[in-house]
Short mmCIF file of C-alpha atoms and ligand atoms in Angstrom, two decimals:
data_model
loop_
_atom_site.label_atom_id
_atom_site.label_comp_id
_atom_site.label_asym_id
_atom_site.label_seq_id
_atom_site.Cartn_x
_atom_site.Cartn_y
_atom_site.Cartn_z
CA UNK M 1 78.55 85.31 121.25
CA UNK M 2 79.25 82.27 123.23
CA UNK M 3 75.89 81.23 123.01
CA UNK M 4 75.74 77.70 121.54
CA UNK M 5 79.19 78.73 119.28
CA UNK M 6 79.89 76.08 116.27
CA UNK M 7 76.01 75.92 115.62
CA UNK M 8 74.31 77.37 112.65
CA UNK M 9 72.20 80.65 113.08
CA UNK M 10 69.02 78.34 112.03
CA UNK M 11 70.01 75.10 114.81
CA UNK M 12 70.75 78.08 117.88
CA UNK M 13 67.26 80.29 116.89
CA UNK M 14 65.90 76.58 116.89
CA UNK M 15 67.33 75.40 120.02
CA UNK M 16 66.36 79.06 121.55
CA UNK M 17 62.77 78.83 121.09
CA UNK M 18 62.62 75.07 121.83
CA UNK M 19 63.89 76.04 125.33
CA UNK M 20 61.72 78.74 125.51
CA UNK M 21 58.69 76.90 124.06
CA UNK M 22 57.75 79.96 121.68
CA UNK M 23 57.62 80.16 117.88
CA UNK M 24 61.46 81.72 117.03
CA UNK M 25 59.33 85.21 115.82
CA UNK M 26 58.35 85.53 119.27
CA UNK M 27 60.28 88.55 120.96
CA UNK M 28 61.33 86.27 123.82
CA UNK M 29 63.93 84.97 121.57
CA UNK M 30 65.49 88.33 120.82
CA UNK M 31 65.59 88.84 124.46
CA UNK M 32 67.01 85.93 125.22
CA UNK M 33 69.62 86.29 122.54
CA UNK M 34 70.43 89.79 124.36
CA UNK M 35 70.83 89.07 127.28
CA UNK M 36 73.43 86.16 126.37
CA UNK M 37 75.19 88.61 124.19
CA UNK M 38 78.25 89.72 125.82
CA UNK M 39 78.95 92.54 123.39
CA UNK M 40 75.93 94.08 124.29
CA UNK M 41 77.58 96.89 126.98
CA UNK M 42 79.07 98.65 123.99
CA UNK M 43 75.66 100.15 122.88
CA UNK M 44 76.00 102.63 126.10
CA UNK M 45 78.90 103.17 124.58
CA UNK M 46 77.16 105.18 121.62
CA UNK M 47 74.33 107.57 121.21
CA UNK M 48 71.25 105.84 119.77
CA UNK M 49 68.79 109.00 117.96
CA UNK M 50 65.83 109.17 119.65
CA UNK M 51 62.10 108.75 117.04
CA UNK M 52 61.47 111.95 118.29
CA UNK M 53 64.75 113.49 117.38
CA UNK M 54 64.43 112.35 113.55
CA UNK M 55 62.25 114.76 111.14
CA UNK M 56 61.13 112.21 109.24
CA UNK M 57 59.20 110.06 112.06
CA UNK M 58 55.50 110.93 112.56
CA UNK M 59 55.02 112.21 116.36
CA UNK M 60 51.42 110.62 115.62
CA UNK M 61 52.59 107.26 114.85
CA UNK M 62 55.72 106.94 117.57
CA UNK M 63 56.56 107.56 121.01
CA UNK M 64 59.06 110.08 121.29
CA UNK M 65 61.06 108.91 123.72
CA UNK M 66 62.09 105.46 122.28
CA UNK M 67 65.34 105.09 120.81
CA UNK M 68 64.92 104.74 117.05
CA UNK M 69 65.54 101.41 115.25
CA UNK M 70 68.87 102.52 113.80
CA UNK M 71 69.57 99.94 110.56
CA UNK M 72 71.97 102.44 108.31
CA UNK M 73 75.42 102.21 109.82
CA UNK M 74 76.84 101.09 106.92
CA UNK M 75 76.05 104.45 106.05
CA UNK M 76 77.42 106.80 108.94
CA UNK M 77 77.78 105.02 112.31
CA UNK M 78 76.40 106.38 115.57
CA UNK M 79 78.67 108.98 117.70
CA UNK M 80 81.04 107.31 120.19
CA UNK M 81 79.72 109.07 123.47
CA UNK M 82 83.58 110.28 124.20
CA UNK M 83 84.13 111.79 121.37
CA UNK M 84 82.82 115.51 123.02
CA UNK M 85 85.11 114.82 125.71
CA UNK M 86 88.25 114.33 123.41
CA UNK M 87 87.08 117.24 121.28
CA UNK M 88 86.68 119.43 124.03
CA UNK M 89 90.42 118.57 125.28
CA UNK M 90 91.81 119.77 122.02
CA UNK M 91 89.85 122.73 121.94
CA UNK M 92 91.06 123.49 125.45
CA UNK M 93 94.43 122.84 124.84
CA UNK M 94 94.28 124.91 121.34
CA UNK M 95 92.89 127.98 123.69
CA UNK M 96 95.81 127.74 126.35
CA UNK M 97 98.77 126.42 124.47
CA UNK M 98 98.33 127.55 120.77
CA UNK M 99 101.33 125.89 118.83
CA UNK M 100 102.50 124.54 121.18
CA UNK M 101 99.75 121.81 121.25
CA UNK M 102 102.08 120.54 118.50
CA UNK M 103 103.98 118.76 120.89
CA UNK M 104 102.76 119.00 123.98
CA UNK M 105 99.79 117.60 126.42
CA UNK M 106 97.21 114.88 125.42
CA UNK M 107 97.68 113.94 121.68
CA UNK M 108 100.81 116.07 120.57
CA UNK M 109 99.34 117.59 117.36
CA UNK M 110 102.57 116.01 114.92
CA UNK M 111 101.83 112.38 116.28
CA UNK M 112 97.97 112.74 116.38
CA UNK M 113 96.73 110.26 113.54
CA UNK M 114 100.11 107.96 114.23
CA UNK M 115 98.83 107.30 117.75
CA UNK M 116 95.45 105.83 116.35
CA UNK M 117 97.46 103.88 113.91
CA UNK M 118 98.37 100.41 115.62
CA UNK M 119 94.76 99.99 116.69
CA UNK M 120 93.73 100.94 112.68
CA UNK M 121 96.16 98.17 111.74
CA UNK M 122 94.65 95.15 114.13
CA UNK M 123 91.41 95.20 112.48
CA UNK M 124 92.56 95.50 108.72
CA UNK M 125 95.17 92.60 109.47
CA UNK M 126 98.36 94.62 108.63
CA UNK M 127 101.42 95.75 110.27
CA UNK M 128 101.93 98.91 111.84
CA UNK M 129 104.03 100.30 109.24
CA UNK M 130 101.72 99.41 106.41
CA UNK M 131 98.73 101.82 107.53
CA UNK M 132 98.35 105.34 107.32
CA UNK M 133 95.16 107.22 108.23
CA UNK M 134 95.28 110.15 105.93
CA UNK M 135 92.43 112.06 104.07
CA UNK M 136 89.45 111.40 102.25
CA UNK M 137 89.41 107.81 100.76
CA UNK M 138 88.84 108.95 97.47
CA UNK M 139 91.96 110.57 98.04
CA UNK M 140 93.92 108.05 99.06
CA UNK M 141 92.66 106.01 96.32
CA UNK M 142 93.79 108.17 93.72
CA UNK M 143 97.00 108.59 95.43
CA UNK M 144 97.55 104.52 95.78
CA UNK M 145 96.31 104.30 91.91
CA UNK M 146 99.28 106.79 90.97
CA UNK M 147 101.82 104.93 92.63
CA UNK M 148 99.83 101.40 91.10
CA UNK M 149 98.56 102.17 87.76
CA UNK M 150 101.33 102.36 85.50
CA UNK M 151 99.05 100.91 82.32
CA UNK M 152 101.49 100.42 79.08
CA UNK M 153 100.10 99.21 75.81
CA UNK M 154 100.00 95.61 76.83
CA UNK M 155 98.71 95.73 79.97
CA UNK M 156 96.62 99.03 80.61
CA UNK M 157 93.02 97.53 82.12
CA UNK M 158 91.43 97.90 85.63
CA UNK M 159 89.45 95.11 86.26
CA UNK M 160 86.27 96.79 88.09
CA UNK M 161 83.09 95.84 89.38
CA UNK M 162 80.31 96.86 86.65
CA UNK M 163 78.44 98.76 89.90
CA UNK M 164 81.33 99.67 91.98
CA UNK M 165 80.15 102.47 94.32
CA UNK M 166 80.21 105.71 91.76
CA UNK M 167 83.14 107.55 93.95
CA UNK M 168 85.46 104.46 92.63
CA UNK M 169 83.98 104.31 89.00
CA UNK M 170 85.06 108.56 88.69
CA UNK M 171 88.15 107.68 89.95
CA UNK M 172 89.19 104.77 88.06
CA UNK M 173 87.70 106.26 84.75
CA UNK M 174 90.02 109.38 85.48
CA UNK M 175 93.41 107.82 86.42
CA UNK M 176 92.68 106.17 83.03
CA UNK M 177 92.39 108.96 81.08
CA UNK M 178 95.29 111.02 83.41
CA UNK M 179 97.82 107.85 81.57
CA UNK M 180 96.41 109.06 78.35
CA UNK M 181 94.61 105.73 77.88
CA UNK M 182 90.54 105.01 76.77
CA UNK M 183 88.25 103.87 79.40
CA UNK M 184 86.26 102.34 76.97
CA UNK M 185 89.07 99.72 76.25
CA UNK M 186 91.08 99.67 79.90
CA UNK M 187 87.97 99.81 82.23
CA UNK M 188 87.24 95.82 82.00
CA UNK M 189 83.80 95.68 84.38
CA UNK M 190 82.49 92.41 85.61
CA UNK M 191 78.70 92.03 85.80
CA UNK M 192 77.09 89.32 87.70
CA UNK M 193 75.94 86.74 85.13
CA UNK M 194 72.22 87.09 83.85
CA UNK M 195 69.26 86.55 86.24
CA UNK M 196 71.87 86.91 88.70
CA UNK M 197 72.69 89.73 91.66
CA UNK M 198 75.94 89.00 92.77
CA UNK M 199 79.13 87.86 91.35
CA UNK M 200 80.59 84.29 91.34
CA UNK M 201 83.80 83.83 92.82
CA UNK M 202 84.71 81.15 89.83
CA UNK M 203 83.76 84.39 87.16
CA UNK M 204 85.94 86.66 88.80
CA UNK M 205 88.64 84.00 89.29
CA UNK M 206 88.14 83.21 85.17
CA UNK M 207 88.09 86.84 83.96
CA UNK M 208 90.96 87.30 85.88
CA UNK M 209 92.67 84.24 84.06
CA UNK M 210 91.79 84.82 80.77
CA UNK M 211 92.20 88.93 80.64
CA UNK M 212 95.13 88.67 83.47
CA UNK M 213 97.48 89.74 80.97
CA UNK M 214 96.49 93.05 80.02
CA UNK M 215 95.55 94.18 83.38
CA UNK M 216 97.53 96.31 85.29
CA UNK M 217 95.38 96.62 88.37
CA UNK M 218 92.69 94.61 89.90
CA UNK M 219 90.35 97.09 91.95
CA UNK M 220 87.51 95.49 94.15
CA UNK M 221 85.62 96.32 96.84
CA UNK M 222 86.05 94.10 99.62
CA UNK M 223 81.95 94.20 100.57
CA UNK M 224 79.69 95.45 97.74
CA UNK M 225 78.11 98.18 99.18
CA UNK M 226 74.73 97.75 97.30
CA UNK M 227 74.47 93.62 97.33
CA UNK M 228 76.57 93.43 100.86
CA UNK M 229 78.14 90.78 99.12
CA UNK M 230 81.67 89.80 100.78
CA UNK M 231 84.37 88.73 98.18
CA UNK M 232 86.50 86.48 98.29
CA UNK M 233 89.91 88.91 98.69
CA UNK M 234 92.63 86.32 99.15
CA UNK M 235 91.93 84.42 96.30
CA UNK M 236 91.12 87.54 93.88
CA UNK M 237 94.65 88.54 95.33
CA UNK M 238 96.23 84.62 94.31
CA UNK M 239 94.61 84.87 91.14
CA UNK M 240 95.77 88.73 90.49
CA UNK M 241 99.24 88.32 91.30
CA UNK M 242 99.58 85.07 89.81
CA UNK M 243 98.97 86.76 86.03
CA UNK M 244 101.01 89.47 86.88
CA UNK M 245 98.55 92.32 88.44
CA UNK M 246 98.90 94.50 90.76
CA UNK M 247 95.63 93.74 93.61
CA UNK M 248 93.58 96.63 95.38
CA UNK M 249 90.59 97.37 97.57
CA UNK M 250 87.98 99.72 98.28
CA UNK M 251 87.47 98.14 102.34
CA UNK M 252 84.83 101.21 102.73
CA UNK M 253 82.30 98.49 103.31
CA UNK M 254 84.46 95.71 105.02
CA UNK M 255 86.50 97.40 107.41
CA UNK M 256 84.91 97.56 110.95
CA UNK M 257 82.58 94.60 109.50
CA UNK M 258 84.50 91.77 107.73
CA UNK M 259 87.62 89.96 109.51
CA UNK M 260 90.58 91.31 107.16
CA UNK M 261 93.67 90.13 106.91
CA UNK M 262 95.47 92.01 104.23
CA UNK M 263 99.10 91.64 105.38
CA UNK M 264 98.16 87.56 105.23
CA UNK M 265 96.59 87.37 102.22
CA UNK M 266 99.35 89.68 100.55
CA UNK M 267 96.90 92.32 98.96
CA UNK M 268 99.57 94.93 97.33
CA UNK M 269 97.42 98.02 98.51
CA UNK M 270 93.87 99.19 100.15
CA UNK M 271 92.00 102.23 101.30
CA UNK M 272 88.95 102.58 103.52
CA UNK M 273 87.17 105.47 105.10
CA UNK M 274 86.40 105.77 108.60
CA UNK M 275 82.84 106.90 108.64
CA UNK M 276 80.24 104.17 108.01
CA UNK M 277 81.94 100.89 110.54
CA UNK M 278 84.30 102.64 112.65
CA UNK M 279 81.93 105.20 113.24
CA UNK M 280 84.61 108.46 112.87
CA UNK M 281 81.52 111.11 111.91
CA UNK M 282 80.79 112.55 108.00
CA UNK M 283 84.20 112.83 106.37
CA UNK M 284 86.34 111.21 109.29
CA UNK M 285 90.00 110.68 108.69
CA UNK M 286 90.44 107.80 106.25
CA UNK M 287 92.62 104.72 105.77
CA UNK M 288 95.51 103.61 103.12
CA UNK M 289 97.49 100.35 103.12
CA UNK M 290 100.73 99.60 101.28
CA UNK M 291 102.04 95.91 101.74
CA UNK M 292 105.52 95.69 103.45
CA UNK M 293 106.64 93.66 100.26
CA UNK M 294 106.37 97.39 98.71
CA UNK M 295 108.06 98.92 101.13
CA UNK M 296 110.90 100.70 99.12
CA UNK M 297 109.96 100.05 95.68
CA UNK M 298 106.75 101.79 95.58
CA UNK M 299 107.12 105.67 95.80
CA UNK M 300 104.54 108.61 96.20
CA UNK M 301 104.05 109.68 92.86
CA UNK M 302 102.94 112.87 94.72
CA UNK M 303 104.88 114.31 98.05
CA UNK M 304 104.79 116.46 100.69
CA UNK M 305 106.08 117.84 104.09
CA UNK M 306 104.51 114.76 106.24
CA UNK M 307 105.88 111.58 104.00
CA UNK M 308 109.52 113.35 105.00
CA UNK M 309 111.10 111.03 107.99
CA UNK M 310 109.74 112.79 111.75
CA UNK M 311 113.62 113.43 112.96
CA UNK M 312 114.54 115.53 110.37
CA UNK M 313 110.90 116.91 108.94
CA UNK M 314 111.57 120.13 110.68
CA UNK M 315 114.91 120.79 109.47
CA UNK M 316 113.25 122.58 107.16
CA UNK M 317 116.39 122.07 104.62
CA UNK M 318 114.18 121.11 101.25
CA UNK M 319 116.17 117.77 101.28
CA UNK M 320 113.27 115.17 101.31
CA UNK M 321 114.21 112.18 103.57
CA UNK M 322 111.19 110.04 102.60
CA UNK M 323 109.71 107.15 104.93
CA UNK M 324 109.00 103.92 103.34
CA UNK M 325 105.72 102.19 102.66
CA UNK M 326 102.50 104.18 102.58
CA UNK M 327 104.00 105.96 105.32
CA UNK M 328 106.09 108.67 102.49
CA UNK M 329 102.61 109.21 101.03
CA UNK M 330 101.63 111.38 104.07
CA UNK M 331 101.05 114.83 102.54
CA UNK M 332 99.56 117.08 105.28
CA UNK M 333 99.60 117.18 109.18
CA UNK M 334 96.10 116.01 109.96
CA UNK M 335 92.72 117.46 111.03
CA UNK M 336 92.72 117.05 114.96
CA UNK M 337 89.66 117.15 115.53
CA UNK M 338 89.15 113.94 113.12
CA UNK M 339 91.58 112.11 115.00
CA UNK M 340 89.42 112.69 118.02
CA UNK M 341 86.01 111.21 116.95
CA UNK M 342 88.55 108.35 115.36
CA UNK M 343 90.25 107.31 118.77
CA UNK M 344 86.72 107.29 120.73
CA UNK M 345 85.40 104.73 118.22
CA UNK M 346 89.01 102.97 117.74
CA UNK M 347 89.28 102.45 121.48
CA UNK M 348 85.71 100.34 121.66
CA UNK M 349 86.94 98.53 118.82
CA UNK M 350 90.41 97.63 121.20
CA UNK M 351 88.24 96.23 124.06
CA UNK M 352 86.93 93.60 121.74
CA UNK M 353 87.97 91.37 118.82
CA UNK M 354 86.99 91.27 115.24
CA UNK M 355 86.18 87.79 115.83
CA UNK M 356 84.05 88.63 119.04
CA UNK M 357 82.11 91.21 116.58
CA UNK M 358 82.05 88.70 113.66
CA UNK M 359 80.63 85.90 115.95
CA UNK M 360 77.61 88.37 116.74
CA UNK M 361 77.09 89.68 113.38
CA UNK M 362 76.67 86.22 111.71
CA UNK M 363 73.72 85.66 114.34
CA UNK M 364 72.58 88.45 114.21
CA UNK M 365 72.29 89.10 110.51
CA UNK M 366 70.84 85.71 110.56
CA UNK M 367 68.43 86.39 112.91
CA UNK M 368 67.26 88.70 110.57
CA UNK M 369 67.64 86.47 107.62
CA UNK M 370 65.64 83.95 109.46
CA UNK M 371 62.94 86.43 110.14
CA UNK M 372 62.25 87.73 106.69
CA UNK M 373 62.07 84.64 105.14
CA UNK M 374 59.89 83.15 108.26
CA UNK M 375 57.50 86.24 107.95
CA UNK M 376 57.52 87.92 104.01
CA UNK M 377 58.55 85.19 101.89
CA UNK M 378 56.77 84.65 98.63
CA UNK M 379 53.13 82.29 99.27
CA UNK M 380 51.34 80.86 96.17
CA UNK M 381 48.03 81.20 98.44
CA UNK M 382 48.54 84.65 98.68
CA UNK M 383 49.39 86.16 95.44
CA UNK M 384 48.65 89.72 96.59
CA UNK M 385 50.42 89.55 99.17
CA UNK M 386 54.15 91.71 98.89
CA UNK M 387 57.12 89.78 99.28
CA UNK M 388 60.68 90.20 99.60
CA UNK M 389 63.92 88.60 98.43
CA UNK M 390 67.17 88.66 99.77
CA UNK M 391 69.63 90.20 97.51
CA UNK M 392 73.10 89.28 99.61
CA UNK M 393 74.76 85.70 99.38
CA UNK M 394 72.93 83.64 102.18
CA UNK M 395 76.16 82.23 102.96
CA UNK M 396 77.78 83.93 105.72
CA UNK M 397 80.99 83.73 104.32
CA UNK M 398 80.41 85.70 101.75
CA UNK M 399 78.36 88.49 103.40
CA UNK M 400 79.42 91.26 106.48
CA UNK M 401 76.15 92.61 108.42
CA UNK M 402 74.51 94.29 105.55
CA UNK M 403 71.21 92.46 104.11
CA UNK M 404 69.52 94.18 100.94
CA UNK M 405 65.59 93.33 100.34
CA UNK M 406 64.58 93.42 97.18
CA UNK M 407 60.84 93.82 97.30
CA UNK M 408 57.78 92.81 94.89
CA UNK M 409 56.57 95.82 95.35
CA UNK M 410 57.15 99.53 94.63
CA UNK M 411 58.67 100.86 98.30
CA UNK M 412 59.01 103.99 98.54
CA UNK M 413 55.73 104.32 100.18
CA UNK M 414 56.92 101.39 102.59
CA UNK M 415 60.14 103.18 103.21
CA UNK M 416 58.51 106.30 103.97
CA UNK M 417 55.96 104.49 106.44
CA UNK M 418 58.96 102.97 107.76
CA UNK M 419 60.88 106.23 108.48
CA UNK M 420 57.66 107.92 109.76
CA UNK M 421 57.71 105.02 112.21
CA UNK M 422 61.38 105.69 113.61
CA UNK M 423 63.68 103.39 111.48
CA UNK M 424 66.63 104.71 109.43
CA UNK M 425 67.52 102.44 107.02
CA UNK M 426 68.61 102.81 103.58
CA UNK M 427 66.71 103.31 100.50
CA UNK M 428 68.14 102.38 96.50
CA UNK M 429 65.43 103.09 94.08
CA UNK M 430 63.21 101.38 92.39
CA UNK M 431 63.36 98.45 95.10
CA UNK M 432 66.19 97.52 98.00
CA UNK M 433 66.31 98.44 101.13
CA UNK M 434 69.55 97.82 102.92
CA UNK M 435 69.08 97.22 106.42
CA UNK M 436 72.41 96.79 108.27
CA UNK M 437 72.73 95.52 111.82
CA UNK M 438 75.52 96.67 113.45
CA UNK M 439 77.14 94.36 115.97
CA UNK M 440 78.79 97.34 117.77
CA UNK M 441 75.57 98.44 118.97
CA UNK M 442 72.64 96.99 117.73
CA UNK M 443 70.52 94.42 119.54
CA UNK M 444 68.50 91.23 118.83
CA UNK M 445 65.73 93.59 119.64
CA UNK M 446 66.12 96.10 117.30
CA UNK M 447 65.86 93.61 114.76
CA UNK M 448 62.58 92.38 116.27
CA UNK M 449 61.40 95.75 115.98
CA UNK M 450 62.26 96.37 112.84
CA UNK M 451 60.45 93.14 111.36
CA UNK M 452 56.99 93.94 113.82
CA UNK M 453 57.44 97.32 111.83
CA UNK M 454 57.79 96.11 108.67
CA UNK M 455 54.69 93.82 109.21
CA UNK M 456 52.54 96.44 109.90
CA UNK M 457 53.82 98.92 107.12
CA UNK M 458 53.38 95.42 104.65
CA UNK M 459 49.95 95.08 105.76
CA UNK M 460 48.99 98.31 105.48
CA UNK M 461 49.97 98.51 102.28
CA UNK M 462 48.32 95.58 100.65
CA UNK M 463 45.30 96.66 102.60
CA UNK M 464 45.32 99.83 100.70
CA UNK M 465 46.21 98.18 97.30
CA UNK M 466 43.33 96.36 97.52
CA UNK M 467 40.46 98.99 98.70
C1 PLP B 501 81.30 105.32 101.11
C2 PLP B 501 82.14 104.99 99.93
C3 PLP B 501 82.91 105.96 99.29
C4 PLP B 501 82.86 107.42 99.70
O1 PLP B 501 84.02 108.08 99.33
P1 PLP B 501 84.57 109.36 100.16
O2 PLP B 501 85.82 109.69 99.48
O3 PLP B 501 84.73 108.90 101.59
O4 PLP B 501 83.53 110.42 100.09
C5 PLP B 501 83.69 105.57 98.22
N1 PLP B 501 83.73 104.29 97.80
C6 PLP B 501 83.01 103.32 98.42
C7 PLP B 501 83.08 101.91 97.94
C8 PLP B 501 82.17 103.65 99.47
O5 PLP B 501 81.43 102.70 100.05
#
């Protein structure tokens, strides 16, 4: 946005509604912050579900028409409106040139995923030759940890978050026992410190320091998926390297959200999955990231027929030629069709900037910061009244466009009011909602919604509590 840029979120919702001469709650401030936004053509760009269109929205309580308030792409992102088209293309060309789609018309079949690949590497801050969009992103991290993870008896621990996302946890816990070792003694998992949600920066930083020496592999997320929380990756790199670790992320969370730059920051290896930010569809084409410094000293532990050099890959002579970096760790020729949602949803990415998208999502997140604690914070006078908390580091810095409530109250009843009212957002039991604004394509409105929404649900619900 360059509305008012270099000003906090809290001095431009200020300066806003002093020029407009409402209260910042009033929903001529979310107007006025869309129509300044200049990102704000790319929501054409996607299709928004429609209340209607959702089961779980009450045809009594909505109108049918209205776009819902869509708060979950951390999740699954919407559906680039061109994906059909490129679909359709590769259908068409399937039907009239068969194999020979391999190499000929729109998206030769043997380059598909390699075409995609420069854009891929602009917005995780690496090199061309560093990314490869392969697979599942379990996958790839189990490949990357094979290659990685080389545990001896001195130095055999993954350092872990204690509630990395579960996919991570398996995975970790197995390559462990695959190397014969005990996860009980090599999974080393850092838990925010007592009373506390996320974790400090200075505790990872210190475990890191004093237990550097018998881990082999540092394996973070980038953003937490359940706090949102945004770590600190270059100097958990610093610190990793600097006792003699190798440094990994899960970027399922950050990528498409958080400005990465892990060629910069000299992170060894990464993998991400294409589904929730960039918005490739349920079980799109996923990402893996080897640094160049890597290049020909770390090896697939694991090969096949797409890691062998392009030239000479249909030779067919059982010789294998294998490329460098993450490139050799190419196993199959990739889903097509995966490649096409991917490129719909990569190209929007190319006609902006991370930074453009950043830039929004700070305001906006803080818009809706601002919001909740203007509207549902805790009041003395009002003991009965529910109130929420905001899980996720209030410094921007150290959070993407994820915010998870914590609420005083039991919600599943709220969230169900919510969803019968036409907002998806995301519910982790007993009591946090995540609610994600997406700067792709959601608006200062939405949020507005959302919180009038949320009033009324509140409301409603201490209304009943006390009858
Ligand atoms: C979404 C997510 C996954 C999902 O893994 P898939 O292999 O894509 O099914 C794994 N890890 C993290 C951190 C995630 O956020």
């Amino acid at each position: 946005m360059e509305l008012f840029q270099g000003l906090t979120t809290a001095e431009t919702l200020r300066r806003v509604s002093a020029q407009l001469g409402c209260s910042p709650a009033s929903i001529k401030v979310a107007e006025y912050l869309d129509q300044h936004d200049e990102l704000r053509p790319f929501r054409e760009k996607f299709y928004i579900p429609k209340k209607a269109d959702l089961s779980s929205s009450d045809p009594s309580l909505v109108d049918g028409t209205e776009e819902c308030i869509y708060l979950v792409g951390n999740s699954l992102g919407l559906q680039p409106r061109a994906v059909r088209g490129y679909v359709e293309e590769q259908l068409q060309k399937w039907a009239k040139l068969g194999v020979q789609g391999h190499m000929e018309g729109p998206r030769p079949w043997v380059l598909a995923e390699e075409e995609l690949e420069e854009a891929m590497a602009g917005i995780v801050g690496a090199t061309l030759e560093e990314v490869a969009l392969m697979n599942g992103l379990t996958v790839n991290l189990h490949l990357l940890m094979l290659s990685f993870y080389k545990p001896t008896a001195a130095r055999h621990k993954v350092l872990l978050e204690s509630k990395a996302f579960p996919s991570d946890h398996y995975a970790v816990e197995s390559q462990i026992r695959l190397r014969g070792f005990d996860p009980e003694e090599s999974m080393l998992m850092l838990s925010p410190r007592p009373g506390e949600e996320t974790l400090r920066t200075e505790d990872i930083l210190d475990v890191i320091e004093k237990e550097g020496d018998s881990i082999a592999v540092v394996m973070f997320s980038g953003v937490q998926y359940y706090t949102g929380q945004l770590f600190n990756m270059a100097a958990i790199t610093e610190a990793g390297q600097r006792k003699g670790c190798y440094v990994g992320f899960d970027l399922a969370h950050a990528v498409g959200n958080a400005e990465l730059k892990l060629h910069d920051w000299g992170v060894d290896f990464a993998c991400w999955c294409s589904y929730k930010y960039l918005n490739s569809g349920a079980g799109g084409l996923a990402g893996a990231f080897i640094h160049q410094k890597h290049r020909d000293s770390i090896k697939p532990a694991l090969t096949g027929w797409w890691g062998h050099k392009i030239k000479t890959r249909f030779t067919m002579d059982n010789v294998m030629d294998l490329r460098p970096g993450i490139s050799g760790f190419r196993l199959s020729n990739q889903p097509i069709l995966l490649v096409c949602s991917l490129q719909a949803s990569l190209e929007i990415f190319s006609m902006t900037s991370m930074q453009a998208l950043r830039r929004k999502s700070i305001l906006l997140t803080g818009y809706l910061e601002h919001l909740i604690h203007l509207l549902f914070s805790q009041d003395p006078a009002q003991p009965h009244k529910p109130y929420i908390r905001i899980i996720t580091p209030s410094d921007p810095e150290q959070r993407g466009c994820q915010l998870s409530l914590s609420f005083s109250i039991h919600i599943r009843e709220v969230f169900q009011q919510l969803e019968k009212r036409g907002v998806a957002c995301d519910l982790r039991e007993p009591s946090v909602l995540r609610i994600c604004p997406v700067p792709l394509y959601n608006s200062f409105t939405d949020i507005h919604r959302f919180i009038q929404t949320l009033g009324a649900v509140l409301a409603a619900s201490s209304q009943s509590e006390k009858a």
